[in-house]
Amino acid sequence: DAKTTQPNSMESNEEEPVHLPCNHSTISGTDYIHWYRQLPSQGPEYVIHGLTSNVNNRMASLAIAEDRKSSTLILHRATLRDAAVYYCILYTGTASKLTFGTGTRLQVTL
Amino acid sequence: EPEVTQTPSHQVTQMGQEVILRCVPISNHLYFYWYRQILGQKVEFLVSFYNNEISEKSEIFDDQFSVERPDGSNFTLKIRSTKLEDSAMYFCASREGVGGQNTEAFFGQGTRLTVV
């Protein structure tokens, strides 16, 4: 499995934007970049995914570097409910499993 | 919004007993998964299931584990003889068939298994 590297933890103030980085220098041409998060005591939850172009949805934006070796998940206005562990995962193959790393633990403070 | 449901939310069992964890995936999904998370550790893949057979399994998924889709809606994980180290949160997930990597996985809220 191609690997991703994320900071262990980040902090943000409520109502401010948060940029969560992910490095994936060994990404292959067919790997999709997926982001999931896990709120305390809950199952993982899909956030966003992309292949080459930047993506937006109601939860977040995903900025993908031109060489695809890194990406950034952007939460435009963090709230206390966004406090979670965020996982950047490279998704390969039709039936492929998701391989979770340790992710980035995001703390949001007032 | 469609969701994956898991029952029970919490199961306590004695070491050596058999347990069955149940999941109802989203109805039009074709790929099914089990993951587990030991307290304070990473989410780990156990097994994937497609077209009524196992498509991939991890080293954790040994002979003590089995999966089944007994009818059109349920997807079960059986642990034949539980050990203390099987204590964990078990998550079921499902995914559509069409779209491959361009689709997201939906996870249930998990079953907390405690082996005493």
Coordinates of C-alpha atoms in Angstrom, one line a residue:
Chain A
D1 CA 0.0 0.0 0.0
A2 CA 1.3 3.5 -0.9
K3 CA 1.9 5.4 2.3
T4 CA 0.8 8.8 3.6
T5 CA 2.4 11.0 6.2
Q6 CA 0.4 13.4 8.4
P7 CA 1.2 15.4 11.4
N8 CA 0.2 13.7 14.7
S9 CA -1.8 16.6 15.9
M10 CA -3.0 20.2 15.1
E11 CA -4.9 22.8 16.9
S12 CA -7.3 25.4 15.7
N13 CA -9.5 28.1 17.1
E14 CA -13.2 27.9 16.4
E15 CA -14.5 29.7 13.4
E16 CA -11.1 29.8 11.8
P17 CA -9.9 27.8 8.7
V18 CA -7.9 24.7 9.2
H19 CA -5.5 23.2 6.7
L20 CA -4.6 19.6 7.3
P21 CA -1.6 18.5 5.2
C22 CA -0.8 15.0 3.9
N23 CA 2.2 13.8 2.0
H24 CA 2.0 10.9 -0.4
S25 CA 5.2 11.0 -2.5
T26 CA 4.8 7.4 -3.7
I27 CA 1.3 7.8 -5.0
S28 CA 0.6 6.0 -8.3
G29 CA -1.4 7.3 -11.2
T30 CA -4.6 5.4 -10.4
D31 CA -4.7 6.1 -6.6
Y32 CA -7.5 8.3 -5.4
I33 CA -6.9 10.5 -2.4
H34 CA -9.5 9.9 0.3
W35 CA -10.1 11.7 3.6
Y36 CA -12.0 10.2 6.5
R37 CA -12.5 11.4 10.0
Q38 CA -13.3 9.7 13.2
L39 CA -15.2 11.6 15.9
P40 CA -14.7 10.4 19.5
S41 CA -16.4 7.0 20.1
Q42 CA -17.8 6.8 16.5
G43 CA -17.0 5.0 13.3
P44 CA -14.9 6.5 10.6
E45 CA -16.8 9.0 8.4
Y46 CA -16.1 9.9 4.8
V47 CA -15.1 13.5 4.2
I48 CA -14.0 14.0 0.7
H49 CA -11.9 12.5 -2.1
G50 CA -10.2 13.4 -5.4
L51 CA -7.9 12.3 -8.1
T52 CA -6.2 15.3 -9.7
S53 CA -8.4 18.4 -9.4
N54 CA -9.3 20.3 -6.3
V55 CA -12.7 19.2 -4.9
N56 CA -15.3 20.9 -2.8
N57 CA -18.3 19.5 -0.9
R58 CA -20.5 20.6 2.0
M59 CA -18.0 19.4 4.6
A60 CA -14.6 20.5 3.2
S61 CA -12.3 21.3 0.3
L62 CA -9.5 19.2 -1.0
A63 CA -6.5 20.8 -2.6
I64 CA -4.3 18.4 -4.5
A65 CA -0.7 19.4 -5.6
E66 CA 0.0 19.4 -9.3
D67 CA 2.4 16.5 -8.9
R68 CA -0.1 14.8 -6.7
K69 CA 2.6 14.1 -4.1
S70 CA 0.7 16.0 -1.4
S71 CA -2.8 17.2 -0.6
T72 CA -4.5 19.5 1.9
L73 CA -7.8 19.1 3.5
I74 CA -9.4 22.5 4.2
L75 CA -12.1 23.0 6.8
H76 CA -13.3 26.6 6.1
R77 CA -14.6 27.4 9.5
A78 CA -13.7 24.9 12.2
T79 CA -16.3 24.2 14.9
L80 CA -16.1 22.2 18.1
R81 CA -17.8 19.4 16.3
D82 CA -14.9 19.1 13.9
A83 CA -12.6 17.9 16.7
A84 CA -11.7 14.4 15.4
V85 CA -8.9 12.3 14.0
Y86 CA -8.5 13.0 10.3
Y87 CA -7.1 10.2 8.0
C88 CA -5.6 10.7 4.6
I89 CA -5.8 7.4 2.6
L90 CA -4.7 6.4 -0.8
Y91 CA -7.4 4.2 -2.3
T92 CA -6.3 1.7 -5.0
G93 CA -8.4 -0.9 -6.8
T94 CA -12.1 -1.6 -7.1
A95 CA -12.6 -3.7 -4.0
S96 CA -9.7 -2.4 -2.1
K97 CA -9.7 -2.0 1.6
L98 CA -9.0 1.3 3.3
T99 CA -5.6 1.3 5.1
F100 CA -5.8 3.7 8.1
G101 CA -2.7 5.3 9.5
T102 CA -2.5 7.2 12.8
G103 CA -4.0 10.3 11.2
T104 CA -4.0 13.9 12.5
R105 CA -5.8 14.6 15.8
L106 CA -7.5 18.0 15.4
Q107 CA -8.3 19.9 18.5
V108 CA -10.6 22.9 18.2
T109 CA -10.8 25.5 21.0
L110 CA -13.0 28.4 21.7
Chain B
E1 CA -29.5 9.5 4.5
P2 CA -28.8 5.8 4.1
E3 CA -26.7 4.3 6.9
V4 CA -24.9 1.1 7.9
T5 CA -26.4 -0.3 11.1
Q6 CA -24.7 -2.6 13.5
T7 CA -26.0 -4.6 16.4
P8 CA -25.5 -5.0 19.3
S9 CA -23.7 -1.7 20.2
H10 CA -22.0 -3.5 23.1
Q11 CA -21.4 -7.2 23.6
V12 CA -19.7 -8.7 26.7
T13 CA -18.7 -12.4 26.4
Q14 CA -16.7 -14.9 28.3
M15 CA -13.4 -16.1 26.9
G16 CA -13.9 -19.1 24.7
Q17 CA -17.4 -18.3 23.7
E18 CA -18.6 -17.7 20.2
V19 CA -20.0 -14.3 19.2
I20 CA -21.7 -13.0 16.1
L21 CA -21.6 -9.4 15.3
R22 CA -24.3 -8.2 12.9
C23 CA -24.4 -5.5 10.3
V24 CA -27.0 -4.3 7.8
P25 CA -25.1 -2.6 4.9
I26 CA -26.7 0.0 2.7
S27 CA -29.1 -1.7 0.4
N28 CA -27.7 -1.2 -3.0
H29 CA -24.0 -1.7 -2.0
L30 CA -22.0 -4.6 -3.2
Y31 CA -18.7 -4.5 -1.2
F32 CA -18.7 -5.2 2.5
Y33 CA -15.9 -4.9 5.0
W34 CA -15.1 -5.5 8.7
Y35 CA -12.5 -3.5 10.5
R36 CA -11.6 -3.4 14.2
Q37 CA -10.0 -0.9 16.5
I38 CA -8.4 -1.9 19.7
L39 CA -8.7 0.9 22.3
G40 CA -6.2 3.7 21.6
Q41 CA -4.9 2.0 18.4
K42 CA -5.4 2.3 14.7
V43 CA -8.4 1.1 12.7
E44 CA -7.3 -2.3 11.2
F45 CA -8.7 -4.0 8.2
L46 CA -10.0 -7.6 8.8
V47 CA -11.8 -8.8 5.7
S48 CA -13.6 -7.7 2.5
F49 CA -16.5 -9.5 0.9
Y50 CA -17.9 -9.3 -2.6
N51 CA -20.2 -11.5 -4.7
N52 CA -20.8 -13.9 -1.7
E53 CA -17.1 -14.6 -1.1
I54 CA -14.1 -13.2 0.7
S55 CA -12.1 -11.0 -1.7
E56 CA -9.3 -10.1 0.7
K57 CA -8.4 -10.8 4.4
S58 CA -5.7 -9.6 6.7
E59 CA -3.4 -11.7 8.9
I60 CA -5.7 -10.9 11.9
F61 CA -8.5 -12.8 10.1
D62 CA -7.5 -16.3 11.1
D63 CA -9.5 -19.5 11.3
Q64 CA -11.3 -18.2 14.4
F65 CA -13.1 -15.6 12.2
S66 CA -15.7 -16.1 9.6
V67 CA -18.1 -13.9 7.6
E68 CA -21.4 -14.6 6.1
R69 CA -24.2 -12.9 4.2
P70 CA -27.0 -15.2 5.2
D71 CA -29.8 -13.2 3.4
G72 CA -30.1 -10.2 1.2
S73 CA -29.6 -7.7 4.0
N74 CA -27.4 -8.9 6.8
F75 CA -23.6 -9.3 6.9
T76 CA -22.2 -11.0 10.0
L77 CA -18.8 -11.5 11.6
K78 CA -18.4 -14.6 13.7
I79 CA -15.6 -15.2 16.2
R80 CA -15.6 -18.9 17.0
S81 CA -13.7 -18.9 20.3
T82 CA -13.1 -15.5 21.7
K83 CA -9.8 -14.5 23.3
L84 CA -9.1 -11.5 25.6
E85 CA -7.2 -9.8 22.8
D86 CA -10.3 -9.8 20.6
S87 CA -11.7 -7.1 22.8
A88 CA -12.1 -4.1 20.4
M89 CA -14.5 -2.0 18.5
Y90 CA -15.6 -3.7 15.4
F91 CA -16.8 -1.6 12.4
C92 CA -18.7 -2.8 9.4
A93 CA -18.5 -0.8 6.2
S94 CA -20.1 -1.0 2.8
R95 CA -19.5 0.5 -0.6
E96 CA -21.3 0.7 -4.0
G97 CA -20.1 -1.5 -6.8
V98 CA -20.0 1.1 -9.5
G99 CA -17.2 3.6 -9.6
G100 CA -14.3 1.7 -7.9
Q101 CA -12.0 4.0 -6.1
N102 CA -14.2 6.9 -6.9
T103 CA -16.7 5.9 -4.3
E104 CA -16.7 6.4 -0.5
A105 CA -17.1 3.7 2.2
F106 CA -19.9 4.1 4.7
F107 CA -19.2 2.9 8.2
G108 CA -21.5 1.7 11.0
Q109 CA -21.2 3.1 14.5
G110 CA -19.5 -0.1 15.7
T111 CA -19.9 -2.9 18.2
R112 CA -17.8 -2.8 21.3
L113 CA -16.8 -6.3 22.1
T114 CA -15.5 -7.0 25.6
V115 CA -14.1 -10.4 26.3
V116 CA -13.8 -11.3 30.0

